[in-house]
PDB file of C-alpha atoms in Angstrom:
ATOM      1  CA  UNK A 143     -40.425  14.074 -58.485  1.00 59.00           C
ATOM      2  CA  UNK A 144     -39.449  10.762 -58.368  1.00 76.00           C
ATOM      3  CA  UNK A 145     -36.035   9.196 -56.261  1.00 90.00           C
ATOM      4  CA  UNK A 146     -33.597   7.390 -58.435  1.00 93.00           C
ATOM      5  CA  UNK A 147     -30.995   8.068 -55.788  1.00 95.00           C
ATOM      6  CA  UNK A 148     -30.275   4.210 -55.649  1.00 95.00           C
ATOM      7  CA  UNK A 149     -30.202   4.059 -59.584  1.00 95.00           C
ATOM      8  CA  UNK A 150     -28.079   7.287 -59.729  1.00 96.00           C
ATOM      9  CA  UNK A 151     -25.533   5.798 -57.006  1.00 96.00           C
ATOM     10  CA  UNK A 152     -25.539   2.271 -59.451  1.00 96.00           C
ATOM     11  CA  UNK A 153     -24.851   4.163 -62.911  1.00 97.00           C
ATOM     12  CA  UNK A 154     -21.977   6.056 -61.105  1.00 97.00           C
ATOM     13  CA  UNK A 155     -20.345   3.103 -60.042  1.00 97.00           C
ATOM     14  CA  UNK A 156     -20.593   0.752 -63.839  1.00 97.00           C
ATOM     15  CA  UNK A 157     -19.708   4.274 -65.450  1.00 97.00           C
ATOM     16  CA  UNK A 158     -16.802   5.001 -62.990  1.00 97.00           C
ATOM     17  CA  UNK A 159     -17.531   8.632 -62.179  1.00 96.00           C
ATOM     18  CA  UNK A 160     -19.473  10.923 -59.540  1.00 96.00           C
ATOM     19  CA  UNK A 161     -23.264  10.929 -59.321  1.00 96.00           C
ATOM     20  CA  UNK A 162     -23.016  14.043 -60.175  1.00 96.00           C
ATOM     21  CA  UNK A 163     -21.717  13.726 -63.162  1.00 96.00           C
ATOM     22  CA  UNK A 164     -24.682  10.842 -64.061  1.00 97.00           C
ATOM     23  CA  UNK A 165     -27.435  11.914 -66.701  1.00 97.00           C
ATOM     24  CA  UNK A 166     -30.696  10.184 -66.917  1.00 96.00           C
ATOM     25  CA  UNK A 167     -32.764  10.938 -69.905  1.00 95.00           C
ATOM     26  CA  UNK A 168     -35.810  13.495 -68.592  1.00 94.00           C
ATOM     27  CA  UNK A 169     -38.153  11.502 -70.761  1.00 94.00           C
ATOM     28  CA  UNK A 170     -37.603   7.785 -69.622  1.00 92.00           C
ATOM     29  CA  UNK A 171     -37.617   8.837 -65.801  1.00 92.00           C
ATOM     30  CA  UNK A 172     -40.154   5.790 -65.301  1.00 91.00           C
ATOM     31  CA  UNK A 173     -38.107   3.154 -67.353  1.00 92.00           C
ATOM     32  CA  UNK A 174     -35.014   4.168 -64.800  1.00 94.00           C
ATOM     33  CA  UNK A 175     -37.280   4.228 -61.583  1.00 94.00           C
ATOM     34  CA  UNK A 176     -38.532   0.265 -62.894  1.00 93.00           C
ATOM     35  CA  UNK A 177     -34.613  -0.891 -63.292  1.00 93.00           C
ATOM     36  CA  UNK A 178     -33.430  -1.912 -59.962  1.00 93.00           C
ATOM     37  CA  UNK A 179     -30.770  -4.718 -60.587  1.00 95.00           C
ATOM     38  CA  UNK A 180     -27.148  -3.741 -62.197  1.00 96.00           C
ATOM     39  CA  UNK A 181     -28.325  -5.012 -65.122  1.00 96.00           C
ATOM     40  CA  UNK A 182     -31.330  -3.089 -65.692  1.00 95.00           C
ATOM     41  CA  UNK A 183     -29.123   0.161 -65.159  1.00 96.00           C
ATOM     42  CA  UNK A 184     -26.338  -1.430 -67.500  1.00 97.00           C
ATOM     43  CA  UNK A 185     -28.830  -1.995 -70.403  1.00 95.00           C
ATOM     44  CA  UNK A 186     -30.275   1.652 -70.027  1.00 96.00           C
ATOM     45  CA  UNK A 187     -26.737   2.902 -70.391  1.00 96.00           C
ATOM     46  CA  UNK A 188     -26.680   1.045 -73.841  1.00 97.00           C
ATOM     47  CA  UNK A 189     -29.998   2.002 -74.780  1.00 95.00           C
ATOM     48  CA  UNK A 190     -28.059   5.913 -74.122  1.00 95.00           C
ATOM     49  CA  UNK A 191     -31.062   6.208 -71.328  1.00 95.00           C
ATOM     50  CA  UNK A 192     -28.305   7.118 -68.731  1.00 96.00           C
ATOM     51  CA  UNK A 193     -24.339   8.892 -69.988  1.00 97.00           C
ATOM     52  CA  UNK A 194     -22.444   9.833 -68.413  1.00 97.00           C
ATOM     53  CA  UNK A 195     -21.361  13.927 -68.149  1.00 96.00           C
ATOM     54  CA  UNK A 196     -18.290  15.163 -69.685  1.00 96.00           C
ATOM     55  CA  UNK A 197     -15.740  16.780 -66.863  1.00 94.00           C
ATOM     56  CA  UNK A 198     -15.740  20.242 -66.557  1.00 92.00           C
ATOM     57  CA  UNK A 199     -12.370  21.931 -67.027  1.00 93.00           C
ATOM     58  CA  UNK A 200     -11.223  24.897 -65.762  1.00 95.00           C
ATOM     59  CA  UNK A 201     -10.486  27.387 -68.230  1.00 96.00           C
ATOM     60  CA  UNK A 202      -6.818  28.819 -68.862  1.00 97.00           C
ATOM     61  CA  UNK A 203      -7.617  31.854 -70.536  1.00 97.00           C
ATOM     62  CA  UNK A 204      -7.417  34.084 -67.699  1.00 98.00           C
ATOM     63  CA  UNK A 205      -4.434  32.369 -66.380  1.00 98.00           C
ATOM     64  CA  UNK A 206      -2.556  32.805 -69.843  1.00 98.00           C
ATOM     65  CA  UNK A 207      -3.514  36.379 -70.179  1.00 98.00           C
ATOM     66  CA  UNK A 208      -2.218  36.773 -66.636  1.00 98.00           C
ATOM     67  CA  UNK A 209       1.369  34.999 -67.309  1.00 98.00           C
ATOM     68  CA  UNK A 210       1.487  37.641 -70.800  1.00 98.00           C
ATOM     69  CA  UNK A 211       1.449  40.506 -68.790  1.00 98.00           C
ATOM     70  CA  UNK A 212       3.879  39.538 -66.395  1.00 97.00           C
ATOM     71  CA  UNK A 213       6.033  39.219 -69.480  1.00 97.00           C
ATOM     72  CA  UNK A 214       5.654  42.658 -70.612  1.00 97.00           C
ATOM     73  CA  UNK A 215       6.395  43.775 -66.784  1.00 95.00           C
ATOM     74  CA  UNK A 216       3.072  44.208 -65.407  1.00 97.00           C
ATOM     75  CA  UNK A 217       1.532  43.127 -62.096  1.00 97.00           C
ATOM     76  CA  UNK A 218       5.069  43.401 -60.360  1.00 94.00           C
ATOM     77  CA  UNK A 219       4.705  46.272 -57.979  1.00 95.00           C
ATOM     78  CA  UNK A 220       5.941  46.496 -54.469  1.00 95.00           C
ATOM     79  CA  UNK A 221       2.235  44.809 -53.297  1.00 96.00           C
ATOM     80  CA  UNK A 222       2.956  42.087 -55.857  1.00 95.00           C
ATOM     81  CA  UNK A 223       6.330  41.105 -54.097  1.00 95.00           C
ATOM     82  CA  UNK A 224       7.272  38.053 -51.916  1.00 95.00           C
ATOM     83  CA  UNK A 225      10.584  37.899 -50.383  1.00 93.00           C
ATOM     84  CA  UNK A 226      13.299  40.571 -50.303  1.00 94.00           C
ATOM     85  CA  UNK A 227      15.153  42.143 -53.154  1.00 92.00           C
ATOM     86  CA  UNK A 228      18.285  39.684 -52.782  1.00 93.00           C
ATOM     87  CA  UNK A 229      15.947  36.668 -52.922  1.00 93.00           C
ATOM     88  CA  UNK A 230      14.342  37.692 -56.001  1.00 92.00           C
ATOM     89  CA  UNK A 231      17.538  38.680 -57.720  1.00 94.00           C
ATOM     90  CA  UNK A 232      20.602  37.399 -56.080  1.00 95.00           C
ATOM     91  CA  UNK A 233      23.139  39.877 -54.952  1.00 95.00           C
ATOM     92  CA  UNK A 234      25.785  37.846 -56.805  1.00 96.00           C
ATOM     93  CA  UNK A 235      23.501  38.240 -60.059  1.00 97.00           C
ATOM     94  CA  UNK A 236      23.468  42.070 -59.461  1.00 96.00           C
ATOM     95  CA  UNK A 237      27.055  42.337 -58.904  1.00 97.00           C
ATOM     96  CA  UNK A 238      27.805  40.280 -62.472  1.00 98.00           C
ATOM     97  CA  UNK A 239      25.276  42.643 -64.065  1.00 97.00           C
ATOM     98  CA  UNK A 240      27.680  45.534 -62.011  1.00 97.00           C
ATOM     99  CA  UNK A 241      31.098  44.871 -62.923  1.00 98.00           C
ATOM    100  CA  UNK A 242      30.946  43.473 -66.388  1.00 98.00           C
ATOM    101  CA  UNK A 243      29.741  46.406 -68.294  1.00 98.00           C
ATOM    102  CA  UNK A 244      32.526  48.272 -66.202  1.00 98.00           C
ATOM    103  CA  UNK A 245      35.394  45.588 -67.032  1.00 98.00           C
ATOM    104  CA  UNK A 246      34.200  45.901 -70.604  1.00 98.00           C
ATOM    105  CA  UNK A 247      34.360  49.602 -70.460  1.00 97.00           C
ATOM    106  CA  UNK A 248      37.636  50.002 -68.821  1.00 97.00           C
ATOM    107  CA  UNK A 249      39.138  47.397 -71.660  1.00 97.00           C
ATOM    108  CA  UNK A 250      37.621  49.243 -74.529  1.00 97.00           C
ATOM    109  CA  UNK A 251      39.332  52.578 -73.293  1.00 96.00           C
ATOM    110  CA  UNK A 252      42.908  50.396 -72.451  1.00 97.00           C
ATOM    111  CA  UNK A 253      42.723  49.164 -76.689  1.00 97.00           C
ATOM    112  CA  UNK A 254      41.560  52.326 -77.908  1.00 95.00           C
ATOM    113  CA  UNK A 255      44.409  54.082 -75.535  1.00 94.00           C
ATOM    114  CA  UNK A 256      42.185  56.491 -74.595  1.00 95.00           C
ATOM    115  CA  UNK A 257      43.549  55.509 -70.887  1.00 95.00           C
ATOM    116  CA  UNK A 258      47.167  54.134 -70.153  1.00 95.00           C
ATOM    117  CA  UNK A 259      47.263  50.959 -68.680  1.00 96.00           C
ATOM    118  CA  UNK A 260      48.044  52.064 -65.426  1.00 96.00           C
ATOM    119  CA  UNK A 261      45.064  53.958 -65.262  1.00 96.00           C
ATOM    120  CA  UNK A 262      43.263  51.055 -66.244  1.00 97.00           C
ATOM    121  CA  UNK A 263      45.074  48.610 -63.192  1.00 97.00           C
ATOM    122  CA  UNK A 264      44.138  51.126 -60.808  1.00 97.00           C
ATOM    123  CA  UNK A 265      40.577  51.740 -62.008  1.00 97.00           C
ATOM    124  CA  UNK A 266      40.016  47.935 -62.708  1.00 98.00           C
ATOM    125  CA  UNK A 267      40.793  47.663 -58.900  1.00 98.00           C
ATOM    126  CA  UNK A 268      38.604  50.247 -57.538  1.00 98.00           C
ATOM    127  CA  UNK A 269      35.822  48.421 -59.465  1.00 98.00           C
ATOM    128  CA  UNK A 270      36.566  45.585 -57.933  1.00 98.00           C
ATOM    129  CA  UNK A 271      36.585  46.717 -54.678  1.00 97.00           C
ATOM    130  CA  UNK A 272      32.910  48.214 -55.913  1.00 97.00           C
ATOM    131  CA  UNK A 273      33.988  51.689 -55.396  1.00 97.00           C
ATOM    132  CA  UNK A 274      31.845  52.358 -58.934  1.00 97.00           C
ATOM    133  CA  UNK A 275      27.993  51.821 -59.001  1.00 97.00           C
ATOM    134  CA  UNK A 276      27.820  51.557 -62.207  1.00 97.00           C
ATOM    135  CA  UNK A 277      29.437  51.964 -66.519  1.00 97.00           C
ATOM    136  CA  UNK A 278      28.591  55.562 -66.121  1.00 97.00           C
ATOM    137  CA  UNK A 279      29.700  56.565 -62.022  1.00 97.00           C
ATOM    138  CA  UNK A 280      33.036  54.996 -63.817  1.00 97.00           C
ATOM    139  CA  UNK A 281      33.265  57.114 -66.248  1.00 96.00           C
ATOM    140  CA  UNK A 282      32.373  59.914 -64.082  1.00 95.00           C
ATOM    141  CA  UNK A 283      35.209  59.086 -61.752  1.00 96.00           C
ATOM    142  CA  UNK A 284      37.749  58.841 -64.881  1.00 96.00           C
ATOM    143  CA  UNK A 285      36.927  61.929 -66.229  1.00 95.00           C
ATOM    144  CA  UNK A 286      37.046  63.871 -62.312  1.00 94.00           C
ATOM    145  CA  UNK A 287      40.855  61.900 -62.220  1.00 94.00           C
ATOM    146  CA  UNK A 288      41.859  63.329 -65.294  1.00 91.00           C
ATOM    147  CA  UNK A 289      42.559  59.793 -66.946  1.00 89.00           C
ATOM    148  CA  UNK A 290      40.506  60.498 -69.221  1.00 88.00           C
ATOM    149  CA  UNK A 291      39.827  63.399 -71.478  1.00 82.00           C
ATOM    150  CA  UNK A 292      36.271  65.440 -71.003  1.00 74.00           C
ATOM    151  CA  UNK A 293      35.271  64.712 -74.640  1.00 69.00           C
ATOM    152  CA  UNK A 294      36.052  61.071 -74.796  1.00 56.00           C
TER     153      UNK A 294
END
């Protein structure tokens, strides 16, 4: 086997990339081993003796297919989570998501005077003060206070 090390080192630097990424023709080994001056090597790259490798990517495929099932709700188990539950959705997130179904609820009833409205100020406060965990624990609690009928 014969050492182009020096001519390897010399095409890398005129084609401005690693020696690694340097091809020399299999078949002209002995006209590369003979050039020794930058020239020599700069005329072989012409003649397409020497190229120069095209970079190797790294593929996205798996990496896409990845981010689609995170989409659909995969990979998202408790060994899948980083930080506590109030960093990953903020507790003043969760309480929006809380009390605005409820508000909604509680106004709906108040129009369709299926509650008075001083059923709904007192509710609407006890909400507030997150007595309620949620649309349907409200409900619940109207229909135990009788402020609202069983069917309704």
């Amino acid at each position: 086997m014969t050492d182009l090390r020096n001519q390897r080192r010399m095409a890398a630097e005129l084609l401005k990339c690693g020696e690694n990424r340097v091809w020399i023709d299999p078949s002209s080994m002995e006209e590369v081993q003979d050039a020794v001056t930058r020239g020599d090597i700069r005329s072989a790259i012409h003649a397409g003796v020497i190229r120069r490798k095209p970079v190797k990517g790294v593929s996205r495929v798996r990496a896409r297919k990845f981010a689609e099932e995170r989409r659909r709700g995969r990979h998202s188990g408790p060994g899948s989570r980083r930080g506590s539950p109030a960093s990953r959705v903020p507790s003043k997130e969760r309480w929006i998501h809380r009390i605005r179904p409820q508000r909604e609820l509680l106004a709906e009833l108040r129009d369709a005077k299926k509650i008075t409205a001083q059923a709904y100020r007192e509710f609407y406060r006890k909400a507030k003060g997150g007595m309620f965990r949620s649309r349907n624990h409200l409900l619940m609690n109207l229909r135990l206070a009788g402020a609202l009928p069983a069917e309704a």
